[in-house]
Coordinates of C-alpha atoms and ligand atoms in Angstrom, one line a residue:
M1 CA 7.3 -23.0 -14.5
I2 CA 4.8 -21.2 -12.0
K3 CA 1.4 -22.2 -12.0
E4 CA -1.2 -20.4 -13.5
A5 CA -3.2 -19.7 -10.9
V6 CA -0.4 -18.4 -8.9
A7 CA 0.8 -16.1 -11.9
K8 CA -2.7 -14.5 -12.3
S9 CA -2.7 -13.6 -8.6
I10 CA 0.5 -11.9 -9.0
N11 CA -0.7 -9.8 -11.7
D12 CA -3.9 -9.0 -10.0
Q13 CA -2.0 -8.0 -7.3
I14 CA 0.3 -5.7 -9.4
N15 CA -2.7 -4.0 -10.4
K16 CA -3.8 -3.5 -6.8
E17 CA -0.4 -2.2 -5.6
Y18 CA -0.6 0.3 -8.4
Y19 CA -4.0 1.1 -7.6
S20 CA -2.8 2.1 -4.1
S21 CA 0.0 3.9 -5.1
Y22 CA -2.1 6.1 -7.4
L23 CA -4.8 6.6 -4.2
Y24 CA -1.9 7.5 -1.9
L25 CA -0.7 9.8 -4.7
S26 CA -4.2 11.4 -4.9
M27 CA -4.3 11.9 -1.2
S28 CA -1.0 13.5 -1.1
A29 CA -2.4 15.7 -3.9
F30 CA -5.2 16.4 -1.6
F31 CA -3.1 17.4 1.2
E32 CA -1.0 19.6 -1.3
S33 CA -3.8 21.8 -2.0
E34 CA -4.7 21.9 1.7
G35 CA -1.6 23.4 2.8
L36 CA -0.6 20.2 4.5
K37 CA 2.8 19.7 3.2
G38 CA 4.0 17.1 6.0
F39 CA 1.0 14.9 5.5
A40 CA 1.4 15.3 1.7
N41 CA 5.1 14.2 2.2
W42 CA 4.0 11.0 4.1
M43 CA 1.4 10.0 1.4
R44 CA 3.9 10.8 -1.4
I45 CA 6.4 8.1 0.1
Q46 CA 3.7 5.8 0.8
A47 CA 2.7 5.9 -3.0
K48 CA 6.6 5.3 -3.4
E49 CA 6.5 2.4 -1.5
E50 CA 3.4 0.8 -3.2
A51 CA 5.2 1.4 -6.3
D52 CA 8.0 -0.8 -4.9
H53 CA 5.6 -3.3 -3.9
A54 CA 4.5 -3.8 -7.4
D55 CA 8.0 -3.9 -8.8
K56 CA 9.1 -6.8 -6.3
F57 CA 5.9 -8.8 -8.0
F58 CA 6.8 -7.8 -11.4
D59 CA 10.4 -9.1 -10.8
Y60 CA 9.5 -12.2 -9.1
L61 CA 7.0 -13.3 -11.6
N62 CA 9.7 -12.7 -14.4
D63 CA 12.3 -14.6 -12.4
R64 CA 9.6 -17.4 -12.4
G65 CA 9.5 -17.4 -15.7
G66 CA 5.7 -16.0 -15.9
R67 CA 4.5 -13.3 -18.0
V68 CA 3.8 -9.8 -16.5
M69 CA 0.5 -8.4 -17.9
L70 CA -0.4 -4.9 -17.2
R71 CA -4.0 -3.7 -17.1
A72 CA -5.6 -0.3 -16.6
I73 CA -5.5 1.4 -12.9
D74 CA -8.9 2.1 -11.7
Q75 CA -10.0 5.7 -11.2
V76 CA -9.0 6.8 -7.6
P77 CA -10.9 9.1 -5.4
T78 CA -9.8 12.9 -5.9
E79 CA -11.6 14.6 -3.3
F80 CA -11.3 13.4 0.6
G81 CA -12.8 14.5 3.9
S82 CA -11.1 15.4 7.2
V83 CA -7.5 14.2 7.9
L84 CA -8.9 11.8 10.2
E85 CA -11.2 10.6 7.5
V86 CA -8.4 10.1 5.1
F87 CA -6.2 7.9 7.3
E88 CA -9.4 5.8 8.0
Q89 CA -9.8 5.3 4.3
V90 CA -6.0 4.2 4.3
L91 CA -6.6 1.8 6.9
E92 CA -9.6 0.2 5.2
H93 CA -7.5 0.0 2.1
E94 CA -4.6 -1.6 3.7
E95 CA -7.0 -4.3 5.3
F96 CA -8.2 -5.1 1.7
V97 CA -4.7 -5.4 0.7
T98 CA -3.7 -7.6 3.5
E99 CA -6.9 -10.0 2.6
S100 CA -5.7 -10.0 -0.7
V101 CA -2.0 -10.9 0.3
N102 CA -3.7 -13.7 2.4
N103 CA -5.6 -14.9 -0.5
M104 CA -2.4 -15.1 -2.7
M105 CA -0.9 -17.1 0.1
D106 CA -3.9 -19.7 -0.1
I107 CA -3.5 -20.1 -3.7
A108 CA 0.3 -20.6 -3.3
I109 CA -0.4 -23.2 -0.6
K110 CA -3.0 -24.9 -2.6
E111 CA -0.7 -25.3 -5.5
N112 CA 2.4 -26.4 -3.2
D113 CA 4.5 -23.8 -4.6
H114 CA 7.0 -23.0 -1.7
A115 CA 9.0 -20.4 -3.5
T116 CA 5.8 -18.3 -3.9
K117 CA 5.0 -19.0 -0.3
S118 CA 8.4 -17.9 0.9
F119 CA 8.5 -14.8 -1.4
L120 CA 4.8 -13.9 0.0
Q121 CA 5.8 -14.0 3.5
W122 CA 7.5 -10.6 3.4
F123 CA 4.2 -9.1 2.3
V124 CA 2.3 -10.7 5.2
D125 CA 5.0 -9.2 7.4
E126 CA 4.9 -5.7 5.6
Q127 CA 1.0 -5.7 6.1
V128 CA 1.3 -5.9 9.9
E129 CA 3.7 -2.9 10.1
E130 CA 1.5 -1.0 7.6
E131 CA -1.6 -1.5 9.4
A132 CA -0.1 -0.6 13.0
T133 CA 1.7 2.7 11.5
V134 CA -1.7 4.0 10.0
G135 CA -3.4 2.7 13.4
D136 CA -1.0 4.7 15.5
I137 CA -1.5 7.8 13.4
I138 CA -5.5 7.2 13.5
N139 CA -5.1 7.4 17.2
N140 CA -3.0 10.4 17.4
L141 CA -5.7 12.2 15.2
K142 CA -8.6 11.2 17.5
L143 CA -6.4 12.3 20.6
I144 CA -6.1 15.5 18.6
K145 CA -9.7 15.9 17.7
G146 CA -9.3 18.3 14.6
D147 CA -7.5 20.6 16.9
G148 CA -5.6 23.1 14.5
Q149 CA -2.4 23.2 16.7
G150 CA -2.4 19.3 17.1
I151 CA -2.6 18.7 13.1
L152 CA 0.2 21.5 12.4
M153 CA 2.6 19.5 15.1
M154 CA 1.7 16.0 13.3
D155 CA 2.0 17.5 10.0
R156 CA 5.6 18.7 11.2
E157 CA 6.3 15.1 12.2
L158 CA 5.1 13.2 9.2
G159 CA 7.0 15.7 7.0
A160 CA 10.1 14.2 8.5
R161 CA 9.4 10.8 6.9
S162 CA 12.0 9.9 4.2
Y163 CA 11.9 7.2 1.3
V164 CA 13.8 4.2 2.0
K165 CA 13.4 1.6 -0.8
A166 CA 12.2 -1.5 0.1
E167 CA 14.8 -4.4 -0.3
Ligands
FEO1 FE1 1.5 -2.6 -0.8 FE2 0.3 -0.9 1.4 O1 0.5 -2.2 0.9

């Protein structure tokens, strides 16, 4: 049976993943309203991936005989600044998620839960990738310096992203 402290950290994380999904969906809606369909597409896919992350935790906790307990999702922002500011907000949020995953790993180690350590490794690796991807987008946005032509080019590029369900 999974230890209580580990189960609690997983339930907390399910809520954070859904918050992330909702946050990125809100950013997608904002980009739609700005006519930036490519950025909106990228955020919409990001939102789906976060819901997939929540699913992974949901299934894992069930597999380990724990009880999934869903709580209310906090209100997300609905208004945002420039495209660069939005992505800086994403990076800041992902850094918060990384810290959360690291804290979960600390709990699993403390509780001597090898299965959870192994399960969490996927998320540790995923966070490295997520921060790197968002960091690259921020670098490009900084190079563009808000130039309309550049923003439209990036909008086209991010519009090409397609959704792949995480395995
Ligand atoms: Fe579920 Fe973007 O971390």
